[in-house]
Coordinates of C-alpha atoms and ligand atoms in Angstrom, one line a residue:
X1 CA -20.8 17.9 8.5
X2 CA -18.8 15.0 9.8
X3 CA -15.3 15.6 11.8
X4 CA -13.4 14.1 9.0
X5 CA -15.1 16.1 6.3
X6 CA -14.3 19.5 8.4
X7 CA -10.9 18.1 8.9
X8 CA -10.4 17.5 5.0
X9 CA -12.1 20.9 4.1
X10 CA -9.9 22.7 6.4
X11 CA -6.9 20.7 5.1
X12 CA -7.7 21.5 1.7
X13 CA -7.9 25.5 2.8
X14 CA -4.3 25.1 4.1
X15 CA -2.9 23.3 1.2
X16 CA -4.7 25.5 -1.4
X17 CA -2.7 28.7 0.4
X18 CA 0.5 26.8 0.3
X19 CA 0.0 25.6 -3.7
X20 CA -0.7 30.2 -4.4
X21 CA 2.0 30.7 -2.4
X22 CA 4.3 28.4 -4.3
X23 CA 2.7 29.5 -7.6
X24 CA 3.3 33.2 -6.4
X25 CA 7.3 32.7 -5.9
X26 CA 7.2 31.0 -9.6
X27 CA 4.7 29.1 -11.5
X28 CA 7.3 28.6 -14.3
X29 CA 10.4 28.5 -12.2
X30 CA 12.4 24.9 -13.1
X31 CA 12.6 23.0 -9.7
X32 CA 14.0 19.6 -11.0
X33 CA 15.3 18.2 -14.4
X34 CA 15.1 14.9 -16.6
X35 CA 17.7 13.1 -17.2
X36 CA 17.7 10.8 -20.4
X37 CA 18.5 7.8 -17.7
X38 CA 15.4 9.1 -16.3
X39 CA 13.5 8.8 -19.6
X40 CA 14.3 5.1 -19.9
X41 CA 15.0 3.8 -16.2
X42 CA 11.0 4.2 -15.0
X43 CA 11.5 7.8 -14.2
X44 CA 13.8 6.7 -11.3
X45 CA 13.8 9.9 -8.9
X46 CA 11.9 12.2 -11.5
X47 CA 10.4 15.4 -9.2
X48 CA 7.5 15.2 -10.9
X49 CA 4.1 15.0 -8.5
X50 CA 2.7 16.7 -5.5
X51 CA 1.4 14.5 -3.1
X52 CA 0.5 15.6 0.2
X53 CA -0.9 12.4 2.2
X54 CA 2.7 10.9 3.0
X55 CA 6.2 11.4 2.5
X56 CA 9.3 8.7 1.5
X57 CA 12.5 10.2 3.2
X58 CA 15.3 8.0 0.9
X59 CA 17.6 8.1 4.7
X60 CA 14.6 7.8 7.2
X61 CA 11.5 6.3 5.3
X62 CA 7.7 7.0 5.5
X63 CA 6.5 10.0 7.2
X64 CA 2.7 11.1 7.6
X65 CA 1.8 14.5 8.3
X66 CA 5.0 14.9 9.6
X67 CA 5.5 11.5 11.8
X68 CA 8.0 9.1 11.8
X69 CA 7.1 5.7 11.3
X70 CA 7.9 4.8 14.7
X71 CA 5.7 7.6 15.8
X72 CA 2.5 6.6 14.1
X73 CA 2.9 2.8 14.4
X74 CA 1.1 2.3 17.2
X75 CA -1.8 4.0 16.2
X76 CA -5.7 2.4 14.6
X77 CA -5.9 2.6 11.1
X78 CA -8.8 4.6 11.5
X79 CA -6.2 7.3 12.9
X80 CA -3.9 6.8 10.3
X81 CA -6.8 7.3 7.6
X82 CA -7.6 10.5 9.3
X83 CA -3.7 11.4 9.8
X84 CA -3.4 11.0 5.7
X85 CA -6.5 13.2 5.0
X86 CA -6.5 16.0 7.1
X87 CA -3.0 15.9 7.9
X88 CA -3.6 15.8 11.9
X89 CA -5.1 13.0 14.1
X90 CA -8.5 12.9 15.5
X91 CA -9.6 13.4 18.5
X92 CA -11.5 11.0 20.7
X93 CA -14.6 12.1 19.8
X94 CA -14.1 12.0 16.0
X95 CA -12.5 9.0 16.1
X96 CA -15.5 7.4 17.5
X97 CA -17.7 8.7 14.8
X98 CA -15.5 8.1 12.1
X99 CA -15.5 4.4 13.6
X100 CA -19.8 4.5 14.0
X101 CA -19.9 5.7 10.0
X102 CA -18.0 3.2 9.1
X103 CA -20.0 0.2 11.1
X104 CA -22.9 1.6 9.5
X105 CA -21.6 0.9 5.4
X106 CA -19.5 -1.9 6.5
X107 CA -22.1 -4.7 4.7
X108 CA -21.4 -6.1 1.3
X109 CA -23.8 -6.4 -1.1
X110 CA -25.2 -9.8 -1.8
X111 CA -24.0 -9.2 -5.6
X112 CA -20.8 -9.2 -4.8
X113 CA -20.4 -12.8 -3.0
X114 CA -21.9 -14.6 -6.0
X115 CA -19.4 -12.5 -8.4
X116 CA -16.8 -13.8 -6.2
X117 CA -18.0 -17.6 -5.5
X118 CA -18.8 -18.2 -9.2
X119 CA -14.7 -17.6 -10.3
X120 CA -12.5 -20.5 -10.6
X121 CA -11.3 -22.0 -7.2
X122 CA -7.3 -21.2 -7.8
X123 CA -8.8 -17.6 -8.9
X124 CA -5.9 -15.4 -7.0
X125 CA -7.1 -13.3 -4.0
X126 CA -5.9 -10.2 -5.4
X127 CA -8.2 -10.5 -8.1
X128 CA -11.2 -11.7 -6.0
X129 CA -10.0 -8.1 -3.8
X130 CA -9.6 -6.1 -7.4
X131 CA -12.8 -7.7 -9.0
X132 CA -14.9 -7.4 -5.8
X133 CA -14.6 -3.6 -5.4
X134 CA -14.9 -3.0 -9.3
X135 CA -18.3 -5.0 -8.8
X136 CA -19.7 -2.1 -6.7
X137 CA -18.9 0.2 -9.2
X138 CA -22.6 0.7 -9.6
X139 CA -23.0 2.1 -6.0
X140 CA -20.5 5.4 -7.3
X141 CA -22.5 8.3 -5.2
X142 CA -19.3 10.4 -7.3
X143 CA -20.1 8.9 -10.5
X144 CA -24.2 9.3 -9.9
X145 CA -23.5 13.2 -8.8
X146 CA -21.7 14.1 -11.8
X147 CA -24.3 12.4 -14.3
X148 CA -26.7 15.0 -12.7
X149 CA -24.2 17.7 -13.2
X150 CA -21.4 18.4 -10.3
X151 CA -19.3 21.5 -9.8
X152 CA -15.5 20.6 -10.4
X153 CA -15.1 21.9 -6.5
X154 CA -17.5 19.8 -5.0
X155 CA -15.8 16.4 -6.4
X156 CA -13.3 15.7 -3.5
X157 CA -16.7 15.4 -1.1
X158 CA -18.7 12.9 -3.2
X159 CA -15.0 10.9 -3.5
X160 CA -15.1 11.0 0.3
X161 CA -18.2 9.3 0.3
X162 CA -17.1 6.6 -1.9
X163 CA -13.8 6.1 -0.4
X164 CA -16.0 5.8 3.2
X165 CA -18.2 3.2 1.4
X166 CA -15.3 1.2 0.3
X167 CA -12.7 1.4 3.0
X168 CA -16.3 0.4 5.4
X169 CA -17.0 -2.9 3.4
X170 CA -12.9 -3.8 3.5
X171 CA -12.7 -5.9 6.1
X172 CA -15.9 -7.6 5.6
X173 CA -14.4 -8.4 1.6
X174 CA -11.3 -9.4 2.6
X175 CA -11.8 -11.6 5.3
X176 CA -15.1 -13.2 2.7
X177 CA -12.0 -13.3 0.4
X178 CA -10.2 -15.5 2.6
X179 CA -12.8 -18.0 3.6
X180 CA -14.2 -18.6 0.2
X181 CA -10.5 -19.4 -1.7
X182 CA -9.0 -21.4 1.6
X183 CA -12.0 -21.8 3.9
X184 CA -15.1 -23.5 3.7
X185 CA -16.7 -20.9 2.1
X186 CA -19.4 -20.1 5.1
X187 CA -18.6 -16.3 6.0
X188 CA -18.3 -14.5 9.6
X189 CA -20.6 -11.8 10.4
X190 CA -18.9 -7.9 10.8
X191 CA -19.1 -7.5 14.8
X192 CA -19.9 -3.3 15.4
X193 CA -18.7 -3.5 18.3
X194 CA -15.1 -3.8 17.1
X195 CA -13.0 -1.4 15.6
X196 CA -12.1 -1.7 11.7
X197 CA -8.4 -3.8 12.2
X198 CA -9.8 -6.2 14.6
X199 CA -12.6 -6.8 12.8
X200 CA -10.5 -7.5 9.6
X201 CA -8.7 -10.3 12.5
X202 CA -12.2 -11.8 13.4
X203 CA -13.7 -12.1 10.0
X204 CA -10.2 -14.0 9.0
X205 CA -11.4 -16.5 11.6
X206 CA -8.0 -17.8 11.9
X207 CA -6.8 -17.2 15.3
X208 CA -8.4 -15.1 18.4
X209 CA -5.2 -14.2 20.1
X210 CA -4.7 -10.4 20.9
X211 CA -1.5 -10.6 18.9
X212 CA -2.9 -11.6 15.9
X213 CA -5.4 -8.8 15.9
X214 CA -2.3 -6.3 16.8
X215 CA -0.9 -7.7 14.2
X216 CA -3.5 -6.7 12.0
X217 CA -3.2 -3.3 13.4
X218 CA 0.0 -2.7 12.7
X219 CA -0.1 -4.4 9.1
X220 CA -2.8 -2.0 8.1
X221 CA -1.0 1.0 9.6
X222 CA 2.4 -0.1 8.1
X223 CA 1.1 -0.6 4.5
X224 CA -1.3 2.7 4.1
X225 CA 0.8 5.1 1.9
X226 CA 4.1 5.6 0.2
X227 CA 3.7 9.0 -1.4
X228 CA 2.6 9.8 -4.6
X229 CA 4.9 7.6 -7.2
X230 CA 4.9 4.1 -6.3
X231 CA 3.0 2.1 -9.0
X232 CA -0.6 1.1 -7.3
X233 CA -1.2 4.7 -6.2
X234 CA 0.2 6.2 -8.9
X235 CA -2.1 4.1 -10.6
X236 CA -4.9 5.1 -8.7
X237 CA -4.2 8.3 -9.1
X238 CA -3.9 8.4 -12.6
X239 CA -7.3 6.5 -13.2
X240 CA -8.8 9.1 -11.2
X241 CA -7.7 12.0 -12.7
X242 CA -9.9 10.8 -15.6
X243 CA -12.6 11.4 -13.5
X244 CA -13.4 7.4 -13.3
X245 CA -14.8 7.1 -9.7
X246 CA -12.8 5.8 -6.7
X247 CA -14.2 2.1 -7.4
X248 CA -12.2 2.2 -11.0
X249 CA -9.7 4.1 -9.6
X250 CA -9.0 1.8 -6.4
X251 CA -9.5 -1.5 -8.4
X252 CA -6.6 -0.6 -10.7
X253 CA -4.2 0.9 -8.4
X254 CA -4.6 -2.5 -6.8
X255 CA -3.8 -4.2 -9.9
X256 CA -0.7 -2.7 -9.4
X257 CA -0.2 -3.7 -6.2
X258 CA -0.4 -7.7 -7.4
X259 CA 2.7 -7.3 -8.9
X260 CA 5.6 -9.2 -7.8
X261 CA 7.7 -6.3 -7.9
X262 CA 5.5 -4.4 -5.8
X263 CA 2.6 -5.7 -3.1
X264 CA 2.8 -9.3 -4.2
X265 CA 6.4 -9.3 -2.9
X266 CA 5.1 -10.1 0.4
X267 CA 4.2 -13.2 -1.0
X268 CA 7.3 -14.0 -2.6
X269 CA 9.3 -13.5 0.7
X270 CA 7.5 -16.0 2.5
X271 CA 7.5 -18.6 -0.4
X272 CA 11.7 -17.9 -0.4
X273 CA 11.5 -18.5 3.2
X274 CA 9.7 -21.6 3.6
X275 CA 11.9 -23.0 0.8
X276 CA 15.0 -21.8 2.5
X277 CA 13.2 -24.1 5.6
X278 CA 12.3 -27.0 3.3
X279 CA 15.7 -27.4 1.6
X280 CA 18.5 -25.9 4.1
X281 CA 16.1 -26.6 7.7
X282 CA 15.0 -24.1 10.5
X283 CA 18.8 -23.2 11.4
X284 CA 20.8 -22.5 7.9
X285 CA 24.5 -22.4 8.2
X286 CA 25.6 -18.6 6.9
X287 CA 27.7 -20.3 4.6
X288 CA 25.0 -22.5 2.9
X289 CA 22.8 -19.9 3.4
X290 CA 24.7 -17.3 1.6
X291 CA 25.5 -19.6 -1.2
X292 CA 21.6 -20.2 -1.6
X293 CA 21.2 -16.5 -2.2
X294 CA 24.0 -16.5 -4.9
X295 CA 22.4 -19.4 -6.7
X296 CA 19.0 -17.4 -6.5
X297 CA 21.0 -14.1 -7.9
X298 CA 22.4 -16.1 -10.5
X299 CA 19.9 -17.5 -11.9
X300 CA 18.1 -14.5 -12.6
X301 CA 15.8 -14.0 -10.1
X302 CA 15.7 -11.1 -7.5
X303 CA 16.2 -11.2 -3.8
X304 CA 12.1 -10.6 -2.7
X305 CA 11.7 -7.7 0.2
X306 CA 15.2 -6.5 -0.5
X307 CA 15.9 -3.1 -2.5
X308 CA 14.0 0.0 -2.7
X309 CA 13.4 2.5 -5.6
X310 CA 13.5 5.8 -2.9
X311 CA 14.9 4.1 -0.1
X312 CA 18.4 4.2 0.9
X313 CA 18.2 2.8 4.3
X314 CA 16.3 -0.2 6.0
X315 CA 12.9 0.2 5.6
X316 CA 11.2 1.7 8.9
X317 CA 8.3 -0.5 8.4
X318 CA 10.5 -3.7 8.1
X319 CA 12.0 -2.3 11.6
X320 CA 8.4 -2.5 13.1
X321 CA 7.8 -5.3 12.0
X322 CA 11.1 -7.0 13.3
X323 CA 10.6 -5.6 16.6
X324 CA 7.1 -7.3 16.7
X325 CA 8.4 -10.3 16.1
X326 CA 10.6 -10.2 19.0
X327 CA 7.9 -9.4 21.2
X328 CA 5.8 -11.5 19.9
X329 CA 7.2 -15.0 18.1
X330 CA 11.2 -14.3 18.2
X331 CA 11.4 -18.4 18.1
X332 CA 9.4 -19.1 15.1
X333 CA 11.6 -20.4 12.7
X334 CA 10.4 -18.5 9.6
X335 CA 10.9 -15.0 11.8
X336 CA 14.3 -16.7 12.8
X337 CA 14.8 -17.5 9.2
X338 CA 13.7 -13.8 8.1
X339 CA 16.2 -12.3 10.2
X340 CA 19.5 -14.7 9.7
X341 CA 18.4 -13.3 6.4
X342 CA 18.4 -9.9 7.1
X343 CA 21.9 -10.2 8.7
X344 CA 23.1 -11.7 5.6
X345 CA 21.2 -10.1 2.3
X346 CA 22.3 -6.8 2.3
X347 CA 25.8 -7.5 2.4
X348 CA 25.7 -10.1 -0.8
X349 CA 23.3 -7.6 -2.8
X350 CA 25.6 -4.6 -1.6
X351 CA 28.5 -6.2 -3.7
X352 CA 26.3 -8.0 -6.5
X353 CA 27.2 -6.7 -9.4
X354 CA 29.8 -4.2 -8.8
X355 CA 27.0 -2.5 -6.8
X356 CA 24.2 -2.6 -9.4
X357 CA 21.6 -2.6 -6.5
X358 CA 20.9 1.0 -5.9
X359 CA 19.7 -0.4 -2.2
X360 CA 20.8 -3.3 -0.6
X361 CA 18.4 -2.6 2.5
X362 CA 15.0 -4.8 3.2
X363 CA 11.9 -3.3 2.3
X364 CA 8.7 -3.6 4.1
X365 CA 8.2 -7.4 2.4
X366 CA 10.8 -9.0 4.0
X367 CA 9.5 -9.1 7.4
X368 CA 5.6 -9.5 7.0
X369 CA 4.9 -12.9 6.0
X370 CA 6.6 -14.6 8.7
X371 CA 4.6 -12.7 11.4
X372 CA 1.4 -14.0 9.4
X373 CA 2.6 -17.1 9.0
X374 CA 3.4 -17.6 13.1
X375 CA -0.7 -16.7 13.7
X376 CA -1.7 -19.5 11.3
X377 CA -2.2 -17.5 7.9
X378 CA -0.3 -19.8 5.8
X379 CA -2.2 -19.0 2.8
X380 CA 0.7 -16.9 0.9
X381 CA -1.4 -15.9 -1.9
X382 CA -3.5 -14.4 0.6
X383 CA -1.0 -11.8 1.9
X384 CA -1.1 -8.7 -0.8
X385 CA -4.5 -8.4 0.2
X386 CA -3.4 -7.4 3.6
X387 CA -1.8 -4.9 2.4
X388 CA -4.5 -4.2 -0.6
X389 CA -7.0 -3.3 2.4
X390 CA -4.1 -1.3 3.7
X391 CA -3.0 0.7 1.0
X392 CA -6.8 1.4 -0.2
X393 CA -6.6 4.2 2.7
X394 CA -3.7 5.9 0.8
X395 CA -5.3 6.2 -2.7
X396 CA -8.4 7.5 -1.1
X397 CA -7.0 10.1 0.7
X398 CA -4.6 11.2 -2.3
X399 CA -8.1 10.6 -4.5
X400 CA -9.7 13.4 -2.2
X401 CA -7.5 15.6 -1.8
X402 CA -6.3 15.7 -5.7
X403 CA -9.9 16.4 -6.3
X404 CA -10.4 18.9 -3.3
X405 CA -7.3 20.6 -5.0
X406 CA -8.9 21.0 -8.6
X407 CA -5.7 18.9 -9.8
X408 CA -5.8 18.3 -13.7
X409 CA -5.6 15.0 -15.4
X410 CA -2.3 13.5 -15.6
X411 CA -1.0 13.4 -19.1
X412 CA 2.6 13.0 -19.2
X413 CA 4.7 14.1 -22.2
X414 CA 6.4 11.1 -24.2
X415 CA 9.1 10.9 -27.0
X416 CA 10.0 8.9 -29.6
X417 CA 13.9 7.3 -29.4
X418 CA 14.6 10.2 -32.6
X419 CA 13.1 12.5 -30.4
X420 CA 15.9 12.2 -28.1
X421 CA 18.6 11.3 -30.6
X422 CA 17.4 14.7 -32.4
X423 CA 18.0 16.8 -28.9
X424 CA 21.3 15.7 -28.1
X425 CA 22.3 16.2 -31.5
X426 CA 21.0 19.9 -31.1
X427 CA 23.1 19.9 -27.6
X428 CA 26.3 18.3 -29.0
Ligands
NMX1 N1 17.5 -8.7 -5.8 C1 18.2 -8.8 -7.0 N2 18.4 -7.8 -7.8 C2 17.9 -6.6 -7.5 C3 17.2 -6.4 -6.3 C4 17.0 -7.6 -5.4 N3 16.2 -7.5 -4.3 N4 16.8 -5.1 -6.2 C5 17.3 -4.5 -7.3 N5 17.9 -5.4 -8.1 C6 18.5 -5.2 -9.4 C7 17.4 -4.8 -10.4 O1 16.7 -5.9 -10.8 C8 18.3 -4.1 -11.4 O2 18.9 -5.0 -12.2 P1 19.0 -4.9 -13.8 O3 19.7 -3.6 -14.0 O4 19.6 -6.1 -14.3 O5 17.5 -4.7 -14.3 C9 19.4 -3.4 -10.6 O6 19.4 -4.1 -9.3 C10 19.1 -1.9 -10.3 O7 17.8 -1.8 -9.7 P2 17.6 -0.7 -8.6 O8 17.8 0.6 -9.1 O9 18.3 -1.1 -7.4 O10 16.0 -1.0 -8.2 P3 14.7 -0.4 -8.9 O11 14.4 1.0 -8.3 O12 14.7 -0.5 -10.4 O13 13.6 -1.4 -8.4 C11 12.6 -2.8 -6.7 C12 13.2 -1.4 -7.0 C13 11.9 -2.8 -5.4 C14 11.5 -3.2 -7.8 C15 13.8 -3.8 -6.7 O14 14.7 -3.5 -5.7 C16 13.3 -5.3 -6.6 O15 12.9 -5.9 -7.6 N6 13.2 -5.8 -5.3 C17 12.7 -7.1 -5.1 C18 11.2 -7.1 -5.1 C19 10.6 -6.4 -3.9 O16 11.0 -6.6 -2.8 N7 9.6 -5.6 -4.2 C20 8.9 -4.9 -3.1 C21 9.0 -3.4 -3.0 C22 8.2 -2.9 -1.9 N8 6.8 -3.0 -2.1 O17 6.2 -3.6 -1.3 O18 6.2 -2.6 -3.1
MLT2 C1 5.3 0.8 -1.2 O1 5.0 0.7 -0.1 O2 4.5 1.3 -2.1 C2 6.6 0.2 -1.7 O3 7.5 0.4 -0.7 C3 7.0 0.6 -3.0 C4 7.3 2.0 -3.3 O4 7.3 2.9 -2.5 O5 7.7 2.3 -4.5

C-alpha cells in the first residue's frame, strides 16, 4: 500500500473517532440555525457541512490541516495534496513516490486531444479543461469496481485511484489546453524528471525562467481548497455523493469554477486591469482612478477579486501573491496597477451602498493575473484553468475522504414561499 493510501486510511481512522465522538455528546443536539435571510440569500453562513480537507477562518483565511497560509505557501503541490488528504505532510520518501506514481499516469489518451482539437477555435478553455476530463470518464476504475459489485467502505480507495489518474494527466491537459486554443497547436512532451508544478510551467512553453515555474508553484498551492461550501467543490461534492465517479464529479465542480463570480474572476481582474492601462495609462491618478471604479459600480457591474462570502479580512492568498510580485516584477505596470488598486478599492466598496458589501477586502483574484501576465501568459481566458488544475486537488481529497467516511448523499430540504409564510404565521 502506497504512503498516501496509509496516510488516508489512517486519516480516515482519526476522523471516524472524532465523528462517534461528536455523535456520542449529541447526534440530535441543534449546533446552528436558519435564518429565513439564509433561505433566500445563497445560504450565506448556513453551518451546514463537515468538511475536513481545509478550513476558511472569516478573520485569518485558509488553513490546511491546521496551517496558515503563510505556512504552507511555500510548499509543492504534491505536499499540499498530501496535507489535504491525510491531514499531515509527507515525508521525503513519500513525497518521492507520490511524485513517481504520478509520472507514471501522467499521459493523456490520444482520445482526448481529438475531442479537444475538433471544438470550435474560440471554444473557452475552461470547457476544453471541463470537457477533457469528462472524456475519460470511460477510464472510472470507481465506476468499473462498483459495476462488479463494491463494498460501500471500500469506495474512498477506488476514488483515490481515480483522483491519482486525473490530478497525473493535469498538467499534461492543461498545458495541451493552452497550446491548441493560443498556440500552434503542436504539444510539449511531460518531462519525468520534473515535479508536477514545473512541469505544468514547461508544457505551457511560455517562458523558462525559474520564477515563472515558482509561480506555478505557488498558483497551484494557493488555489487547492476553500472548505467545503464554495460553489465548484460543493459542486463536486454533491455530484459525488450520487455515486457519479470522480471524472463527473470533478468535471462539474469545475463548471462551477468558470463562473465569473467564482474561478473565472481571475480573468475578469486582469481584463479590468488592462483596461484601466488602455484608458487611464500605467500610472492612474487616485482621483481618476477612483472615479473609474464608481462609474464601474454604477453601472451595475461588480468590482472583480474584491469581496468575499466568508472572508472578512484580505485574502491571505492575495497577500502571497502581492509579496511575489514584489520579489519578483514590483515594476510591471499591471502588478503596479493591481496594487494602486488595492490601496484604493476597499475603501470605495467599504462605503458603496451604505455598506452593502459584506467585505470590502481583495480576494485571491485580484492579484493573480498580473503575475501571469508579467511571465508572458496574456491569454486571459486561459487563467481559471490555473486554478481548475489547482482546485481539482481539493475536490479529490474532500471526494475521498466523504467516501472513506460513508457520508450519505446530499439532499437538502427545500420550501415553497407558503411554506415559510405558513411558519411565521404559526410563530407570530
Ligand atoms: N463589487 C461590487 N459589488 C459587490 C462586490 C464587488 N466586488 N462584492 C459584493 N458586492 C455586492 C453584491 O453584488 C451584493 O449586491 P446586491 O445586494 O445588489 O446583490 C452586495 O454587495 C452584498 O453581497 P456580499 O454579501 O458582500 O457578497 P456575496 O457573499 O453575496 O458574494 C462574491 C461574494 C465573491 C460573489 C462577491 O463579493 C463578488 O461578486 N465579488 C466580485 C467577484 C469576485 O471577485 N469573485 C471571486 C471570489 C473568489 N473566487 O475566486 O472564487
Ligand atoms: C474559493 O477559493 O473557492 C473562493 O475564494 C470562493 C469561496 O471560498 O467561496
Amino acid at each position: 500500500m502506497s504512503d498516501l493510501k496509509k496516510g488516508i486510511q489512517n486519516h480516515l481512522l482519526e476522523l471516524q473517532l472524532e465523528i462517534d465522538e461528536i455523535f456520542a455528546k449529541g447526534r440530535d443536539s441543534v449546533v446552528a440555525e436558519v435564518s429565513v435571510g439564509q433561505i433566500y440569500g445563497g445560504m450565506r453562513g448556513l453551518v451546514a457541512l463537515a468538511c475536513n480537507t481545509s478550513y476558511v477562518d472569516p478573520y485569518s483565511g485558509l488553513y490546511i490541516g491546521g496551517y496558515t497560509t503563510d505556512e504552507f505557501s511555500d510548499k509543492l503541490p504534491e505536499e499540499i495534496f498530501f496535507l489535504l488528504s491525510t491531514g499531515k505532510f509527507p515525508d521525503k520518501e513519500s513525497l518521492v513516490n507520490f511524485q513517481t506514481e504520478l509520472n507514471k499516469r501522467a499521459q493523456v489518451p490520444q482520445y482526448v486531444w481529438d475531442v479537444l482539437r475538433s471544438l470550435p477555435k474560440d471554444t473557452h478553455p475552461m470547457t476544453m479543461l471541463s470537457l477533457g476530463i469528462l472524456s475519460m470518464e470511460n477510464e472510472s476504475v470507481f465506476k468499473k469496481a462498483y459495476q462488479k459489485g463494491l463494498k460501500k467502505m471500500d469506495y474512498w480507495q477506488y476514488t483515490l485511484e481515480d483522483a491519482m489518474n486525473i490530478l497525473a494527466k493535469l498538467p499534461a491537459l492543461a498545458g495541451g489546453i493552452y497550446r491548441i486554443r493560443f498556440g500552434d497547436g503542436q504539444l510539449i512532451p511531460h518531462d519525468s524528471g520534473l515535479n508536477w508544478s514545473a512541469n505544468l510551467a514547461h508544457m505551457l512553453g511560455v517562458n523558462d525562467d525559474e520564477g515563472f515555474a515558482d509561480l506555478m508553484r505557488l498558483y497551484l498551492v494557493l488555489h487547492c481548497d476553500h472548505e467545503g461550501g464554495n460553489v465548484s467543490a460543493f459542486t463536486s461534492r454533491v455530484v459525488n455523493s450520487a455515486l457519479s465517479d470522480l471524472y463527473y464529479a470533478v468535471s462539474a465542480g469545475l463548471n462551477g469554477l468558470a463562473g465569473p463570480l467564482h474561478g473565472l474572476a481571475n480573468q475578469e481582474c486582469l481584463r479590468f486591469i488592462l483596461n484601466i492601462h488602455e484608458k487611464l495609462g500605467a500610472d492612474p491618478d487616485e482621483d481618476v482612478l477612483r472615479t473609474h471604479i464608481l462609474d464601474v459600480l454604477n453601472s451595475g457591474h461588480v468590482i472583480p477579486g474584491y469581496g468575499h462570502a466568508v472572508l472578512r479580512v484580505t485574502d491571505p492568498r492575495f497577500t502571497a501573491f502581492m509579496n511575489f510580485g514584489e520579489s519578483n516584477c514590483a515594476s510591471s505596470p499591471c502588478f503596479k496597477i493591481a496594487k494602486k488598486l488595492f490601496s484604493i478599492v476597499p475603501d470605495i466598496l467599504m462605503h458603496y451602498k451604505e455598506g452593502k458589501v459584506a467585505n470590502p477586502w481583495p480576494n485571491v483574484d485580484a492579484m493573480s493575473g498580473s503575475l501571469l501576465h508579467y511571465y508572458g501568459v496574456n491569454e486571459f481566458d486561459f487563467y481559471t484553468v490555473l486554478f481548475g488544475v489547482s482546485r481539482v486537488m481539493g475536490f479529490c481529497a474532500q471526494n475521498i475522504l466523504a467516501q472513506g467516511l460513508g457520508q450519505p448523499i446530499i439532499r437538502p430540504k427545500s420550501v415553497t414561499n407558503k411554506w415559510v409564510i405558513d411558519r411565521l404565521n404559526a410563530q407570530a
